[in-house]
CSV table of C-alpha atoms (C1' of nucleotides) in Angstrom, one decimal:
chain,number,residue,atom,x,y,z
A,1,MET,CA,2.0,-16.7,26.7
A,2,SER,CA,2.9,-16.6,23.3
A,3,LYS,CA,5.5,-14.6,22.6
A,4,GLN,CA,4.3,-12.2,20.2
A,5,GLU,CA,1.0,-12.4,17.2
A,6,ILE,CA,1.7,-14.8,14.9
A,7,SER,CA,1.2,-13.4,11.2
A,8,ALA,CA,-1.9,-14.0,9.2
A,9,SER,CA,-0.1,-15.5,6.8
A,10,VAL,CA,1.8,-18.1,8.8
A,11,ILE,CA,-1.8,-19.2,10.2
A,12,ARG,CA,-3.2,-19.7,7.2
A,13,ARG,CA,-0.5,-22.3,5.9
A,14,LEU,CA,-1.1,-24.4,9.0
A,15,PRO,CA,-4.2,-26.3,7.3
A,16,ARG,CA,-2.1,-27.5,4.4
A,17,TYR,CA,0.9,-28.6,6.6
A,18,TYR,CA,-1.6,-30.3,8.3
A,19,ARG,CA,-2.5,-32.1,5.6
A,20,PHE,CA,0.5,-32.9,3.8
A,21,LEU,CA,1.7,-34.5,7.6
A,22,GLY,CA,-1.6,-36.7,8.2
A,23,GLU,CA,-1.1,-38.3,4.2
A,24,LEU,CA,2.7,-38.9,5.5
A,25,CYS,CA,1.4,-40.4,8.6
A,26,GLU,CA,-0.8,-42.7,6.6
A,27,LYS,CA,1.7,-44.0,4.5
A,28,GLY,CA,3.6,-44.7,7.9
A,29,ILE,CA,6.4,-42.3,7.4
A,30,VAL,CA,8.1,-41.9,10.4
A,31,ARG,CA,10.7,-39.1,10.2
A,32,ILE,CA,11.0,-36.2,7.7
A,33,SER,CA,13.2,-33.1,7.1
A,34,SER,CA,12.4,-29.8,6.1
A,35,LYS,CA,13.9,-30.2,2.9
A,36,GLU,CA,12.0,-33.3,1.9
A,37,LEU,CA,9.0,-31.6,3.0
A,38,SER,CA,9.4,-28.3,0.8
A,39,GLU,CA,9.7,-30.3,-2.1
A,40,GLN,CA,6.7,-32.3,-1.7
A,41,MET,CA,4.8,-29.3,-0.8
A,42,GLY,CA,6.4,-26.8,-3.3
A,43,LEU,CA,7.9,-24.3,-0.6
A,44,THR,CA,11.5,-23.6,0.5
A,45,ALA,CA,12.7,-25.4,3.7
A,46,SER,CA,13.6,-22.1,4.8
A,47,GLN,CA,9.8,-21.0,5.3
A,48,ILE,CA,9.1,-24.5,6.7
A,49,ARG,CA,11.5,-23.6,9.4
A,50,GLN,CA,10.4,-20.5,10.3
A,51,ASP,CA,6.6,-21.1,10.5
A,52,LEU,CA,7.0,-24.1,12.1
A,53,ASN,CA,9.3,-22.2,15.0
A,54,CYS,CA,6.7,-19.6,15.3
A,55,PHE,CA,5.1,-22.1,17.9
A,56,GLY,CA,7.9,-24.2,19.0
A,57,GLY,CA,11.2,-26.0,18.1
A,58,PHE,CA,9.2,-29.5,17.1
A,59,GLY,CA,12.4,-30.7,14.9
A,60,GLN,CA,15.4,-32.3,16.4
A,61,GLN,CA,19.1,-31.2,14.5
A,62,GLY,CA,20.7,-33.5,12.7
A,63,TYR,CA,17.4,-35.8,12.5
A,64,GLY,CA,14.7,-33.5,11.4
A,65,TYR,CA,11.3,-33.7,12.3
A,66,ASN,CA,8.8,-36.9,13.8
A,67,VAL,CA,6.0,-36.9,11.3
A,68,ARG,CA,3.4,-38.1,13.4
A,69,ALA,CA,4.8,-35.7,16.8
A,70,LEU,CA,4.9,-32.8,14.1
A,71,TYR,CA,1.2,-33.9,13.0
A,72,ASP,CA,0.0,-34.0,16.4
A,73,GLU,CA,1.4,-30.7,17.6
A,74,ILE,CA,-0.2,-28.6,14.5
A,75,GLY,CA,-3.4,-30.4,15.3
A,76,ARG,CA,-3.1,-29.2,19.0
A,77,ILE,CA,-2.2,-25.6,17.5
A,78,LEU,CA,-5.0,-25.8,14.9
A,79,ASP,CA,-7.4,-27.1,18.3
A,80,THR,CA,-8.6,-29.9,15.9
A,81,SER,CA,-9.9,-31.9,18.8
A,82,GLY,CA,-11.8,-29.2,19.8
A,83,HIS,CA,-15.6,-29.6,20.0
A,84,HIS,CA,-16.9,-26.1,18.7
A,85,ARG,CA,-20.4,-26.2,18.4
A,86,ALA,CA,-21.3,-25.3,15.1
A,87,ILE,CA,-25.2,-24.5,13.8
A,88,LEU,CA,-25.9,-24.4,10.2
A,89,ILE,CA,-28.4,-22.3,8.7
A,90,GLY,CA,-29.8,-22.7,5.1
A,91,ILE,CA,-30.7,-26.3,4.2
A,92,GLY,CA,-30.8,-25.7,0.8
A,93,ASN,CA,-28.9,-27.5,-2.2
A,94,PHE,CA,-25.7,-26.0,-0.7
A,95,GLY,CA,-26.3,-26.2,2.8
A,96,ARG,CA,-27.3,-29.7,2.7
A,97,ALA,CA,-23.7,-30.6,0.9
A,98,ILE,CA,-21.7,-28.7,3.6
A,99,ALA,CA,-23.6,-30.6,6.1
A,100,ASN,CA,-22.8,-34.1,4.6
A,101,HIS,CA,-19.3,-33.0,2.9
A,102,VAL,CA,-17.4,-31.3,5.5
A,103,ASN,CA,-15.9,-33.3,8.1
A,104,PHE,CA,-16.8,-31.5,10.9
A,105,LEU,CA,-14.9,-33.7,14.0
A,106,GLN,CA,-11.4,-32.9,11.9
A,107,CYS,CA,-11.8,-29.7,12.3
A,108,GLY,CA,-12.5,-29.5,15.9
A,109,CYS,CA,-16.0,-28.5,15.0
A,110,GLU,CA,-19.8,-30.6,16.2
A,111,LEU,CA,-22.6,-29.6,14.3
A,112,ILE,CA,-25.5,-29.3,16.9
A,113,GLY,CA,-28.4,-27.9,15.0
A,114,LEU,CA,-30.2,-27.1,11.6
A,115,PHE,CA,-32.4,-24.0,10.9
A,116,ASP,CA,-34.3,-23.4,7.6
A,117,ALA,CA,-37.2,-20.1,7.0
A,118,ASN,CA,-38.8,-22.6,4.8
A,119,PRO,CA,-41.9,-24.2,6.6
A,120,PHE,CA,-41.3,-27.4,4.6
A,121,VAL,CA,-38.0,-27.5,5.2
A,122,ALA,CA,-37.9,-27.5,8.6
A,123,GLY,CA,-39.3,-30.5,10.5
A,124,ALA,CA,-37.7,-33.1,8.1
A,125,ASP,CA,-34.4,-34.6,8.8
A,126,LEU,CA,-30.6,-34.5,7.7
A,127,ARG,CA,-27.8,-36.8,9.0
A,128,GLY,CA,-30.3,-38.1,11.3
A,129,MET,CA,-30.8,-34.5,13.1
A,130,PRO,CA,-34.0,-32.6,13.0
A,131,ILE,CA,-34.2,-29.4,10.7
A,132,HIS,CA,-35.7,-26.4,13.2
A,133,HIS,CA,-37.4,-23.8,11.8
A,134,ILE,CA,-35.8,-20.6,12.3
A,135,ASP,CA,-37.6,-18.9,14.4
A,136,THR,CA,-36.7,-21.4,17.2
A,137,LEU,CA,-33.1,-19.9,16.7
A,138,ALA,CA,-33.3,-17.3,19.5
A,139,GLY,CA,-34.5,-20.3,22.0
A,140,PHE,CA,-31.9,-22.4,20.8
A,141,CYS,CA,-29.2,-20.4,21.3
A,142,HIS,CA,-30.2,-19.6,24.4
A,143,GLU,CA,-29.8,-22.8,25.3
A,144,GLU,CA,-27.0,-24.8,23.4
A,145,HIS,CA,-24.6,-21.5,23.1
A,146,PRO,CA,-23.3,-22.3,19.7
A,147,GLU,CA,-19.8,-20.7,19.0
A,148,ILE,CA,-20.1,-21.1,15.2
A,149,ALA,CA,-22.8,-20.2,12.5
A,150,ILE,CA,-22.6,-22.0,9.2
A,151,LEU,CA,-24.4,-19.1,6.8
A,152,CYS,CA,-25.9,-21.0,3.7
A,153,VAL,CA,-28.7,-18.4,2.9
A,154,PRO,CA,-29.7,-16.1,0.0
A,155,ASP,CA,-27.4,-12.9,0.2
A,156,SER,CA,-30.2,-10.6,1.2
A,157,ALA,CA,-30.9,-12.4,4.8
A,158,ALA,CA,-26.9,-12.8,5.5
A,159,GLN,CA,-26.1,-9.3,7.0
A,160,PRO,CA,-29.4,-9.3,9.0
A,161,LEU,CA,-29.1,-12.7,10.6
A,162,ALA,CA,-25.2,-12.6,11.4
A,163,ASP,CA,-26.2,-9.3,13.4
A,164,LYS,CA,-28.9,-11.5,14.8
A,165,LEU,CA,-26.5,-14.2,15.7
A,166,CYS,CA,-24.3,-11.6,17.1
A,167,ALA,CA,-26.5,-10.7,19.6
A,168,LEU,CA,-27.1,-14.1,20.5
A,169,GLY,CA,-23.3,-15.0,21.5
A,170,VAL,CA,-22.4,-16.4,18.2
A,171,ARG,CA,-18.7,-15.7,17.9
A,172,ALA,CA,-17.7,-16.7,14.5
A,173,PHE,CA,-19.1,-17.2,11.0
A,174,TRP,CA,-18.9,-19.6,8.0
A,175,ASN,CA,-20.3,-16.8,5.8
A,176,PHE,CA,-21.0,-19.2,2.3
A,177,SER,CA,-23.5,-16.3,0.6
A,178,HIS,CA,-22.1,-14.1,-2.0
A,179,CYS,CA,-21.3,-10.8,0.1
A,180,ASP,CA,-18.8,-10.6,2.8
A,181,LEU,CA,-20.2,-10.1,6.2
A,182,GLN,CA,-19.4,-6.4,8.2
A,183,ILE,CA,-19.2,-7.1,11.3
A,184,ASP,CA,-17.3,-4.0,13.4
A,185,LYS,CA,-16.5,-6.2,16.8
A,186,PRO,CA,-13.1,-7.4,17.0
A,187,ASP,CA,-13.4,-10.5,18.5
A,188,ILE,CA,-16.2,-12.0,16.0
A,189,LEU,CA,-14.5,-14.0,13.8
A,190,VAL,CA,-15.5,-14.0,10.1
A,191,GLU,CA,-14.6,-16.6,7.0
A,192,ASN,CA,-16.2,-15.1,4.4
A,193,VAL,CA,-16.1,-18.1,1.7
A,194,HIS,CA,-16.5,-17.3,-1.9
A,195,LEU,CA,-16.3,-20.1,-4.2
A,196,ALA,CA,-16.6,-18.1,-7.7
A,197,ASP,CA,-13.5,-16.3,-6.6
A,198,SER,CA,-11.3,-19.4,-6.8
A,199,LEU,CA,-13.0,-20.1,-10.2
A,200,LEU,CA,-12.8,-16.5,-11.9
A,201,MET,CA,-8.6,-17.3,-11.0
A,202,LEU,CA,-9.1,-19.9,-13.8
A,203,THR,CA,-11.1,-17.8,-16.3
A,204,TYR,CA,-8.5,-15.2,-15.9
A,205,GLY,CA,-5.6,-17.2,-16.2
A,206,LEU,CA,-7.1,-19.2,-19.2
A,207,HIS,CA,-7.5,-15.7,-20.8
A,208,ARG,CA,-4.5,-14.7,-20.1
A,209,GLU,CA,-2.7,-17.6,-21.5
A,210,ASN,CA,-5.1,-17.1,-24.8
A,211,LEU,CA,-3.6,-13.7,-24.8
A,212,SER,CA,-0.2,-14.3,-24.7
A,213,ASP,CA,-0.3,-17.2,-27.6
A,214,SER,CA,-1.9,-15.4,-29.9
A,215,ALA,CA,0.5,-12.5,-29.2
A,216,THR,CA,3.4,-14.9,-30.0
B,1,MET,CA,1.7,-6.7,-24.7
B,2,SER,CA,1.3,-6.4,-20.7
B,3,LYS,CA,3.9,-3.8,-19.1
B,4,GLN,CA,4.8,-6.4,-16.6
B,5,GLU,CA,3.5,-9.7,-14.9
B,6,ILE,CA,0.6,-8.4,-12.8
B,7,SER,CA,1.4,-10.0,-9.1
B,8,ALA,CA,-1.0,-12.9,-7.9
B,9,SER,CA,-1.9,-11.0,-4.6
B,10,VAL,CA,-3.4,-8.0,-7.1
B,11,ILE,CA,-5.3,-10.6,-9.0
B,12,ARG,CA,-6.8,-12.3,-6.0
B,13,ARG,CA,-8.2,-9.2,-5.0
B,14,LEU,CA,-9.8,-8.4,-8.4
B,15,PRO,CA,-12.9,-10.3,-7.8
B,16,ARG,CA,-13.5,-8.7,-4.3
B,17,TYR,CA,-13.5,-5.7,-6.0
B,18,TYR,CA,-15.8,-7.1,-8.6
B,19,ARG,CA,-18.2,-8.0,-6.2
B,20,PHE,CA,-18.2,-4.7,-4.5
B,21,LEU,CA,-18.7,-2.7,-7.5
B,22,GLY,CA,-21.3,-4.9,-8.7
B,23,GLU,CA,-23.6,-4.2,-5.5
B,24,LEU,CA,-22.9,-0.2,-6.0
B,25,CYS,CA,-23.8,-0.2,-9.9
B,26,GLU,CA,-27.1,-2.1,-8.2
B,27,LYS,CA,-27.7,0.6,-5.8
B,28,GLY,CA,-27.6,3.0,-8.6
B,29,ILE,CA,-24.3,4.9,-7.0
B,30,VAL,CA,-22.8,6.3,-10.2
B,31,ARG,CA,-19.0,7.6,-9.1
B,32,ILE,CA,-17.3,6.4,-6.2
B,33,SER,CA,-13.3,7.6,-5.1
B,34,SER,CA,-10.7,5.2,-3.5
B,35,LYS,CA,-11.4,6.8,-0.3
B,36,GLU,CA,-14.9,5.9,-0.3
B,37,LEU,CA,-14.3,2.3,-2.0
B,38,SER,CA,-11.4,1.7,0.8
B,39,GLU,CA,-13.7,2.4,3.6
B,40,GLN,CA,-16.4,0.0,2.5
B,41,MET,CA,-13.9,-2.9,1.6
B,42,GLY,CA,-11.8,-2.1,4.8
B,43,LEU,CA,-8.7,-1.6,2.7
B,44,THR,CA,-6.4,1.8,2.0
B,45,ALA,CA,-7.3,4.1,-0.9
B,46,SER,CA,-3.5,3.5,-1.4
B,47,GLN,CA,-4.1,0.2,-2.4
B,48,ILE,CA,-6.9,0.5,-4.5
B,49,ARG,CA,-5.5,3.1,-6.5
B,50,GLN,CA,-2.0,0.9,-7.1
B,51,ASP,CA,-4.3,-2.1,-7.6
B,52,LEU,CA,-6.1,-0.5,-10.6
B,53,ASN,CA,-3.2,1.1,-11.8
B,54,CYS,CA,-1.2,-2.2,-12.8
B,55,PHE,CA,-4.3,-2.7,-15.5
B,56,GLY,CA,-4.7,1.3,-16.4
B,57,GLY,CA,-5.7,4.4,-15.7
B,58,PHE,CA,-9.6,3.8,-14.8
B,59,GLY,CA,-10.3,7.1,-12.8
B,60,GLN,CA,-10.2,10.9,-13.4
B,61,GLN,CA,-8.6,13.2,-11.2
B,62,GLY,CA,-10.8,15.3,-8.9
B,63,TYR,CA,-13.8,12.6,-10.0
B,64,GLY,CA,-12.9,9.5,-8.8
B,65,TYR,CA,-14.2,6.0,-10.4
B,66,ASN,CA,-17.1,5.6,-12.6
B,67,VAL,CA,-18.8,3.0,-11.2
B,68,ARG,CA,-20.1,0.7,-13.9
B,69,ALA,CA,-17.1,1.5,-16.1
B,70,LEU,CA,-14.7,0.2,-13.6
B,71,TYR,CA,-16.9,-2.8,-13.0
B,72,ASP,CA,-17.0,-3.6,-16.6
B,73,GLU,CA,-13.2,-2.7,-16.9
B,74,ILE,CA,-12.3,-5.7,-14.4
B,75,GLY,CA,-15.1,-7.6,-15.9
B,76,ARG,CA,-12.9,-7.7,-18.8
B,77,ILE,CA,-9.5,-8.2,-17.0
B,78,LEU,CA,-11.5,-11.3,-15.4
B,79,ASP,CA,-12.9,-12.1,-18.7
B,80,THR,CA,-16.4,-12.5,-17.0
B,81,SER,CA,-18.1,-12.5,-20.3
B,82,GLY,CA,-15.8,-15.4,-21.9
B,83,HIS,CA,-16.9,-19.2,-22.8
B,84,HIS,CA,-14.8,-21.2,-21.1
B,85,ARG,CA,-16.4,-24.7,-21.6
B,86,ALA,CA,-15.7,-26.6,-18.2
B,87,ILE,CA,-17.1,-30.2,-17.3
B,88,LEU,CA,-17.9,-31.5,-13.7
B,89,ILE,CA,-17.1,-34.8,-12.5
B,90,GLY,CA,-18.4,-36.6,-9.4
B,91,ILE,CA,-21.9,-35.8,-9.2
B,92,GLY,CA,-22.5,-36.7,-5.3
B,93,ASN,CA,-24.0,-34.3,-2.9
B,94,PHE,CA,-21.0,-32.0,-3.4
B,95,GLY,CA,-21.2,-32.1,-7.2
B,96,ARG,CA,-24.8,-31.2,-7.3
B,97,ALA,CA,-24.6,-28.0,-5.1
B,98,ILE,CA,-21.5,-26.9,-6.9
B,99,ALA,CA,-23.8,-27.4,-9.9
B,100,ASN,CA,-26.5,-25.8,-8.9
B,101,HIS,CA,-25.1,-23.5,-6.5
B,102,VAL,CA,-22.4,-21.4,-8.5
B,103,ASN,CA,-23.1,-19.1,-11.1
B,104,PHE,CA,-20.8,-20.4,-13.9
B,105,LEU,CA,-21.9,-18.0,-16.7
B,106,GLN,CA,-21.1,-14.9,-14.3
B,107,CYS,CA,-17.5,-16.4,-13.7
B,108,GLY,CA,-17.3,-16.1,-17.5
B,109,CYS,CA,-17.5,-20.4,-17.8
B,110,GLU,CA,-20.4,-22.7,-19.4
B,111,LEU,CA,-20.9,-26.5,-17.8
B,112,ILE,CA,-21.3,-28.5,-20.8
B,113,GLY,CA,-21.1,-31.9,-19.3
B,114,LEU,CA,-21.4,-33.8,-16.4
B,115,PHE,CA,-19.6,-37.0,-15.5
B,116,ASP,CA,-19.9,-39.7,-12.7
B,117,ALA,CA,-18.1,-43.2,-12.0
B,118,ASN,CA,-21.7,-44.7,-10.7
B,119,PRO,CA,-23.8,-46.6,-13.5
B,120,PHE,CA,-26.7,-45.6,-11.3
B,121,VAL,CA,-25.8,-41.8,-11.2
B,122,ALA,CA,-24.8,-41.7,-15.0
B,123,GLY,CA,-27.9,-41.7,-17.1
B,124,ALA,CA,-29.7,-39.4,-14.8
B,125,ASP,CA,-30.3,-35.7,-15.4
B,126,LEU,CA,-29.4,-32.5,-13.7
B,127,ARG,CA,-30.6,-29.2,-14.3
B,128,GLY,CA,-31.9,-30.5,-17.5
B,129,MET,CA,-28.1,-32.1,-18.5
B,130,PRO,CA,-27.4,-35.9,-18.9
B,131,ILE,CA,-25.1,-37.2,-16.7
B,132,HIS,CA,-22.6,-39.3,-18.6
B,133,HIS,CA,-20.8,-42.3,-17.3
B,134,ILE,CA,-16.7,-41.7,-16.7
B,135,ASP,CA,-16.0,-44.3,-19.6
B,136,THR,CA,-17.0,-41.6,-22.1
B,137,LEU,CA,-15.0,-39.3,-20.9
B,138,ALA,CA,-12.1,-39.5,-23.5
B,139,GLY,CA,-14.5,-39.3,-26.6
B,140,PHE,CA,-16.3,-36.7,-25.2
B,141,CYS,CA,-13.0,-34.2,-24.7
B,142,HIS,CA,-12.1,-35.4,-28.2
B,143,GLU,CA,-14.8,-33.9,-29.6
B,144,GLU,CA,-15.9,-30.7,-27.2
B,145,HIS,CA,-12.5,-29.8,-25.9
B,146,PRO,CA,-13.4,-28.7,-22.5
B,147,GLU,CA,-10.8,-26.0,-20.9
B,148,ILE,CA,-11.8,-26.6,-17.3
B,149,ALA,CA,-12.5,-29.8,-14.9
B,150,ILE,CA,-14.1,-29.7,-12.1
B,151,LEU,CA,-13.2,-32.3,-9.5
B,152,CYS,CA,-16.0,-33.4,-6.9
B,153,VAL,CA,-14.7,-37.0,-6.6
B,154,PRO,CA,-13.0,-39.1,-3.8
B,155,ASP,CA,-9.6,-38.3,-2.8
B,156,SER,CA,-8.1,-41.1,-4.3
B,157,ALA,CA,-9.3,-40.5,-7.6
B,158,ALA,CA,-8.4,-37.0,-8.3
B,159,GLN,CA,-4.9,-37.0,-9.4
B,160,PRO,CA,-5.2,-40.4,-11.5
B,161,LEU,CA,-7.9,-38.3,-13.2
B,162,ALA,CA,-6.2,-34.9,-13.4
B,163,ASP,CA,-3.1,-36.5,-14.8
B,164,LYS,CA,-5.6,-38.4,-17.7
B,165,LEU,CA,-7.6,-34.8,-18.3
B,166,CYS,CA,-4.1,-33.4,-18.6
B,167,ALA,CA,-3.5,-35.6,-21.5
B,168,LEU,CA,-7.1,-34.9,-23.1
B,169,GLY,CA,-6.2,-31.1,-23.1
B,170,VAL,CA,-7.5,-29.6,-19.8
B,171,ARG,CA,-5.7,-27.1,-19.1
B,172,ALA,CA,-7.7,-26.0,-15.9
B,173,PHE,CA,-8.6,-27.9,-12.5
B,174,TRP,CA,-11.1,-27.0,-10.2
B,175,ASN,CA,-10.1,-29.3,-7.5
B,176,PHE,CA,-12.3,-30.1,-4.6
B,177,SER,CA,-10.9,-32.9,-3.1
B,178,HIS,CA,-9.0,-33.0,-0.4
B,179,CYS,CA,-5.7,-33.6,-1.7
B,180,ASP,CA,-3.7,-30.9,-3.9
B,181,LEU,CA,-3.3,-32.0,-7.5
B,182,GLN,CA,0.4,-32.1,-8.2
B,183,ILE,CA,0.8,-31.0,-12.0
B,184,ASP,CA,4.2,-30.1,-13.2
B,185,LYS,CA,3.4,-28.8,-16.8
B,186,PRO,CA,3.7,-25.3,-16.0
B,187,ASP,CA,0.9,-23.9,-18.1
B,188,ILE,CA,-1.9,-25.8,-16.2
B,189,LEU,CA,-3.5,-23.9,-13.9
B,190,VAL,CA,-5.0,-25.0,-10.5
B,191,GLU,CA,-7.1,-24.0,-8.1
B,192,ASN,CA,-7.3,-26.7,-5.3
B,193,VAL,CA,-10.3,-25.2,-2.9
B,194,HIS,CA,-10.3,-27.0,0.7
B,195,LEU,CA,-12.9,-25.4,2.8
B,196,ALA,CA,-12.1,-27.2,5.6
B,197,ASP,CA,-9.0,-24.9,5.8
B,198,SER,CA,-11.2,-22.1,6.5
B,199,LEU,CA,-13.3,-23.7,9.1
B,200,LEU,CA,-10.2,-24.5,11.0
B,201,MET,CA,-9.5,-20.5,10.6
B,202,LEU,CA,-12.5,-20.1,12.9
B,203,THR,CA,-11.4,-23.0,15.0
B,204,TYR,CA,-8.2,-21.5,15.5
B,205,GLY,CA,-9.3,-18.3,16.2
B,206,LEU,CA,-11.8,-19.4,18.7
B,207,HIS,CA,-9.3,-21.7,20.7
B,208,ARG,CA,-6.8,-18.7,20.8
B,209,GLU,CA,-9.6,-16.4,21.9
B,210,ASN,CA,-10.4,-19.0,25.0
B,211,LEU,CA,-6.6,-19.2,25.3
B,212,SER,CA,-6.3,-15.6,26.2
B,213,ASP,CA,-9.4,-14.9,27.9
B,214,SER,CA,-8.2,-17.4,30.3
B,215,ALA,CA,-4.6,-16.1,30.6
B,216,THR,CA,-6.4,-12.5,32.0
C,1,DT,C1',33.7,-38.3,15.3
C,2,DA,C1',31.6,-36.6,11.2
C,3,DG,C1',27.1,-35.6,9.0
C,4,DA,C1',22.7,-33.9,9.2
C,5,DT,C1',19.8,-30.8,9.9
C,6,DT,C1',17.9,-27.6,12.8
C,7,DG,C1',16.7,-22.9,15.2
C,8,DT,C1',18.0,-18.3,14.7
C,9,DT,C1',19.8,-14.2,12.8
C,10,DA,C1',20.9,-11.2,9.0
C,11,DA,C1',19.9,-9.9,3.6
C,12,DT,C1',16.5,-10.0,0.3
C,13,DC,C1',12.5,-9.4,-1.9
C,14,DG,C1',8.0,-7.7,-2.5
C,15,DA,C1',4.2,-5.7,-1.0
C,16,DT,C1',1.4,-1.9,1.4
C,17,DT,C1',1.4,2.4,2.9
C,18,DA,C1',2.2,7.3,2.5
C,19,DA,C1',3.1,11.4,-0.2
C,20,DC,C1',2.6,14.5,-3.8
C,21,DA,C1',2.8,16.4,-8.2
C,22,DA,C1',-0.3,16.2,-11.9
C,23,DT,C1',-4.8,17.3,-13.5
C,24,DC,C1',-9.7,16.8,-14.2
D,1,DT,C1',-9.7,29.1,-10.5
D,2,DA,C1',-9.9,26.2,-6.5
D,3,DG,C1',-10.8,21.5,-4.7
D,4,DA,C1',-10.7,17.1,-5.0
D,5,DT,C1',-8.9,13.2,-6.3
D,6,DT,C1',-6.2,10.6,-9.3
D,7,DG,C1',-1.5,8.0,-10.8
D,8,DT,C1',2.9,7.7,-9.4
D,9,DT,C1',7.4,7.8,-7.0
D,10,DA,C1',9.3,7.2,-2.9
D,11,DA,C1',9.2,5.4,1.8
D,12,DT,C1',8.0,1.9,4.9
D,13,DC,C1',6.6,-2.4,6.7
D,14,DG,C1',6.2,-7.4,6.4
D,15,DA,C1',7.4,-11.7,4.4
D,16,DT,C1',10.2,-14.7,2.6
D,17,DT,C1',14.9,-16.8,1.6
D,18,DA,C1',19.6,-17.5,2.3
D,19,DA,C1',23.1,-18.5,5.5
D,20,DC,C1',25.1,-20.2,9.7
D,21,DA,C1',26.3,-21.5,14.2
D,22,DA,C1',24.2,-25.0,17.8
D,23,DT,C1',23.2,-29.5,18.4
D,24,DC,C1',21.9,-33.9,17.9
DNA sequence: TAGATTGTTAATCGATTAACAATC
DNA sequence: TAGATTGTTAATCGATTAACAATC
């Protein structure tokens, strides 16, 4: 089907292309050349053309790219109009914020279940959805077959929970606990999100700047 | 001072080393070889030794690395015991969750101010800290000189706010709005965090798996 | 047609891996 | 000393950039 495996570095850039193209669409811009886009995004025109050509020839010589068409193509590649069923586990401060803040539909996902271990939390409502107790997880998975599990649970709970969910047929994990999930099945997808890592980059950078300032 | 500029790819891996070494410390493990660590982290031993040697020879031939000492070294490099003053702007669901969920001290940061544009939100409390009205931002910056601004504001507000904060002396931005900040001053640090991007990687991956399954 | 800009190949650059001498 | 494992150099691999012929 696909000519060859597409490298992870290319794929990781797709959401950013998608975002910029979406903004251009909204501004009503119809066409754009790789050169213009590269200037706006801080990339090289070469890279943009290379990246896009992994998936097909979406442009036209002498014209550039049709913004809307390219946006739609990348959406198709990313599967932004998919309906991947996701459950969210751990309805604390952070889990709540994720449920509210992330536009699941725009990411081709559908939030179909909320779970928490605290019986006082379970039973309550969030976005008009009931919060289930974690004990009902297995039954729910057997009936609803979620593909994605979003883990907003305490660190110690994350790995055993992920193992259990794997056995229940979950195929992708969006993990916000502070430890990396270790899952050796090759077809299970894992995104470990470590917010602190990017904050540390700022800390590191500021520290470096201070060091070199005082070295002057 | 430093022999040569250290590549971004190396630096981005440091927080993960730091995390794993912290866990090893807690387990009471005293020494580790690059080989053992590589197996646990899913890297090559070569890469670990290369990475660490950008900053100095922290190991010992025939022995490996002292876990605690290495952890402390990386902490020093990242400046995890710095006291970088940070303000958080936009105290909605998500801003609240960030304030509560992120361990600022562990990242060498200190949250010294909270701001919101909504007068009903401003005046309230979060973690025992008062939420100020955005109109008092300039005055606050003149007095307190925050280095880092955390933006949890609506997309349209992010860029103008960042420009303003730049002028007020803020040197680093942790941006959670859905658009990339465009700041051309070279010494201003920006981390654009796009949670949806990593969710899209899962969507993409699941879609791909489905495609190749049905191709069989 | 002339001008613009792509798709694509070739050249460069950087990052990762392998190898091994140094050394604890 | 012998064994282990680093620090570091050299080889490989992959990703980015440059160049240009194809073509709209």
